[in-house]
Amino acid sequence: MRGKVNRNEQIFGLVFIVPALVIIGIFYVWPAIRLFLLSFTNYNVMSKFGNWVGFKNYASMFSDKEYTNSLLVTIKMALIIVPVQTVLALLFAVAVNREGRIFKFFRTGFFIPSITSFVAVAILWKQLLNPSFGLVNSLLKSLGLPTSQFLSSIPDAFYSVIFVCIWKSWGYFMVIFISGLQDISQDIRDATKIDGANSLEELLFITIPMLKRTILLVVVVTTMDAIKLFVPAYTMTAGGPIGTTTTTVYYLWRKAFRLQEIGSASAMSMILFMLIAIIVIIQFRIGSGDNNE
Amino acid sequence: MNKSKKELFGKIILIFLLFLVFLSILVPYLWTISNAFRFNDEIGVYNNLGVYTFVPKAFTISNFRRMFDQLNMWRIIFNTLLVAFSTTLMSLFINALTGYALGLMNFIGKKFIFALFISMMMFPIEVLIIPLYLTINDLHLNDSYFSLILPFLATPFGIFFMRQFFQNQPKSLGEAAKIDGANQVQIFMKVYLPLAKTPLMTLGLLTFMQQWDSFIVPVTFINDESKLVLQVALTRLSAGLYMTDYGVLFAGVTLSIIPILIIYLLTQRHIQENIAMTGIK
């Protein structure tokens, strides 16, 4: 009797995962294997043919100045976006996590850029930063401040892109932090108040330590997002001026789909994969820490 | 008394600061939307802060008319909604079914398959875009809706998320149903799937938003004008072959902002709660 039940579950269990197995197999596992193989070839899209070239793509990649520049740009962007965005999100989460309609209003408002598509945000800011008719320059002028060419000048273009990325996403992580804050029990807060701690002390010694896990997770996800940036380079700057805003995804995408250099672009994707793999492993370490609690 | 006065004062300062930040979000939207309703020669003329910065002096919907003339806009909206809705509905079912099997059923190979699925989280679309493009080509799916839908019908995150949910449901419910004569399909469809309303809402919302936002995939896979989706169409307006028609560009951005904004304002509590629930995307 028991054996029969198990057999039934064995069959249906496998049947139930068949659709996912097919999809993941064709569109994840096979492409992942293929990426690895492609990175050792000089594959050509037109002739659908490639020769095995060994480590040539990997070797030449790092003498490609534009590529190393794109890696550097990506890392520099991540190094600014991650801390600035995380701190902003946390501070505003603490600020708006209060009773009252006005704070609910702010919570709603700050989230709006998160539900706007990245392309729309990028175009919107490209126009706001337009040197001739953009609102930002007009504001600077009316305040008596120097104006800027923004997206076509160095280093303003780099910081403009970073600003737009943060403007779009900080509200999303604010919401994540608010849910973390609401898990901290009111008793602990009240006790701190009675002990005479001021707001700053409460933030530093109670809130931040209790939110440690959420903070780590937000840092991991933000880092992933920053490493994968593509839309702002494509939409706002075309990677310019002179590569200032060429992210690594934008560079390898252009190499593959504009210059048809599939082999070397695949090798660059493998580097991107390694960066992401490291971050995912860290993420799971943090996640498994959660289960032990 | 003194202390509460001080607290009130602090609160007013805080609200004032928050309001300034809110302005930095509101002003870009207002400026963009108002420009969508201006004639081209009025765009940028009234930039020094005043009434006309945010209200068109001469109101027009001609930008929207021109946009619908230049691009097959109804078709684009239809394509975008078709892809987003069909991906969301079908992927919800497949991810739930898989998460259920991996979370509540016992079968040989389960652990290996789960590990395989989860390890695919290390391959986001940006990493796989090149071999995925070649695979789509091999299957003769390029320039088809299928190229935008099929690869996303099962996702490592979706499976992981649904498995986490089903794993915590009592096995006894299924066993009771089995005694009443239900088969495995009925147990899933009638007993467990209805329990998953909340996580399905959450995952559905995230999937829909991701599909709506999706850019690198359609820009790579679709060249056929009749299969264009909204985000790619926007970049075409932005970097046209000829001089940019700014009125049309602002109209396009406005069109992509407004519907989602309305949905958000109507359901915003759910959206924020749901996103908080996933912990992280």
Short mmCIF file of C-alpha atoms in Angstrom, two decimals, chain A residues 148-249:
data_model
loop_
_atom_site.label_atom_id
_atom_site.label_comp_id
_atom_site.label_asym_id
_atom_site.label_seq_id
_atom_site.Cartn_x
_atom_site.Cartn_y
_atom_site.Cartn_z
CA SER A 148 26.42 72.30 -17.39
CA GLN A 149 26.37 70.28 -20.60
CA PHE A 150 25.57 67.31 -18.32
CA LEU A 151 25.33 64.19 -20.52
CA SER A 152 27.90 65.37 -23.03
CA SER A 153 30.61 66.50 -20.66
CA ILE A 154 33.16 64.72 -18.50
CA PRO A 155 32.76 63.92 -15.65
CA ASP A 156 29.22 65.34 -15.38
CA ALA A 157 27.79 62.58 -17.59
CA PHE A 158 29.10 59.90 -15.22
CA TYR A 159 27.58 61.53 -12.14
CA SER A 160 24.34 62.33 -13.96
CA VAL A 161 23.84 58.64 -14.80
CA ILE A 162 24.56 57.68 -11.20
CA PHE A 163 22.11 60.30 -9.98
CA VAL A 164 19.37 59.00 -12.26
CA CYS A 165 19.93 55.39 -11.14
CA ILE A 166 19.64 56.41 -7.48
CA TRP A 167 16.65 58.69 -8.14
CA LYS A 168 14.85 55.75 -9.74
CA SER A 169 15.56 53.06 -7.14
CA TRP A 170 16.03 54.42 -3.62
CA GLY A 171 12.28 54.41 -2.91
CA TYR A 172 12.09 50.69 -3.64
CA PHE A 173 14.71 49.90 -1.03
CA MET A 174 13.10 52.34 1.38
CA VAL A 175 10.01 50.10 1.29
CA ILE A 176 12.16 47.04 1.98
CA PHE A 177 13.70 48.82 4.97
CA ILE A 178 10.29 49.93 6.27
CA SER A 179 9.15 46.31 6.39
CA GLY A 180 12.35 45.48 8.27
CA LEU A 181 11.73 48.35 10.70
CA GLN A 182 8.20 47.18 11.40
CA ASP A 183 9.60 43.87 12.60
CA ILE A 184 11.57 45.61 15.35
CA SER A 185 9.29 45.41 18.34
CA GLN A 186 7.89 48.58 19.83
CA ASP A 187 8.95 47.37 23.30
CA ILE A 188 12.59 47.67 22.39
CA ARG A 189 12.03 51.19 21.06
CA ASP A 190 10.09 52.25 24.16
CA ALA A 191 12.79 50.85 26.41
CA THR A 192 15.38 52.89 24.54
CA LYS A 193 13.27 56.02 24.93
CA ILE A 194 12.97 55.47 28.68
CA ASP A 195 16.72 54.97 28.90
CA GLY A 196 16.96 58.50 27.52
CA ALA A 197 18.49 57.72 24.16
CA ASN A 198 18.07 60.40 21.52
CA SER A 199 17.06 59.70 17.91
CA LEU A 200 20.63 59.45 16.65
CA GLU A 201 21.60 56.99 19.39
CA GLU A 202 18.48 54.95 18.68
CA LEU A 203 19.38 54.81 14.97
CA LEU A 204 23.01 53.84 15.56
CA PHE A 205 22.67 51.43 18.46
CA ILE A 206 19.21 49.90 17.99
CA THR A 207 17.87 50.30 14.47
CA ILE A 208 21.00 49.59 12.41
CA PRO A 209 22.15 46.52 14.39
CA MET A 210 18.63 45.06 14.33
CA LEU A 211 18.36 45.66 10.58
CA LYS A 212 21.73 44.10 9.85
CA ARG A 213 20.32 41.29 7.73
CA THR A 214 18.05 43.57 5.70
CA ILE A 215 20.94 45.98 5.13
CA LEU A 216 23.18 43.18 3.87
CA LEU A 217 20.47 41.91 1.53
CA VAL A 218 19.80 45.39 0.16
CA VAL A 219 23.53 45.86 -0.43
CA VAL A 220 23.72 42.57 -2.31
CA VAL A 221 20.72 43.30 -4.53
CA THR A 222 21.81 46.87 -5.22
CA THR A 223 25.27 45.66 -6.17
CA MET A 224 23.76 43.15 -8.60
CA ASP A 225 21.58 45.85 -10.15
CA ALA A 226 24.54 48.23 -10.48
CA ILE A 227 26.70 45.59 -12.17
CA LYS A 228 23.94 44.81 -14.70
CA LEU A 229 23.26 48.43 -15.73
CA PHE A 230 22.36 48.70 -19.40
CA VAL A 231 19.37 51.00 -19.93
CA PRO A 232 20.93 54.36 -18.92
CA ALA A 233 23.96 53.83 -21.14
CA TYR A 234 21.76 52.77 -24.05
CA THR A 235 19.11 55.44 -23.62
CA MET A 236 20.80 58.50 -22.15
CA THR A 237 24.38 58.64 -23.36
CA ALA A 238 25.13 55.81 -25.82
CA GLY A 239 28.00 55.17 -23.42
CA GLY A 240 29.61 58.54 -24.05
CA PRO A 241 31.28 60.89 -23.91
CA ILE A 242 34.42 58.86 -24.74
CA GLY A 243 33.29 55.84 -22.77
CA THR A 244 32.63 57.74 -19.53
CA THR A 245 29.30 55.96 -19.06
CA THR A 246 29.94 52.74 -20.98
CA THR A 247 28.95 50.01 -18.57
CA THR A 248 30.29 46.51 -19.14
CA VAL A 249 26.89 45.09 -20.14
#
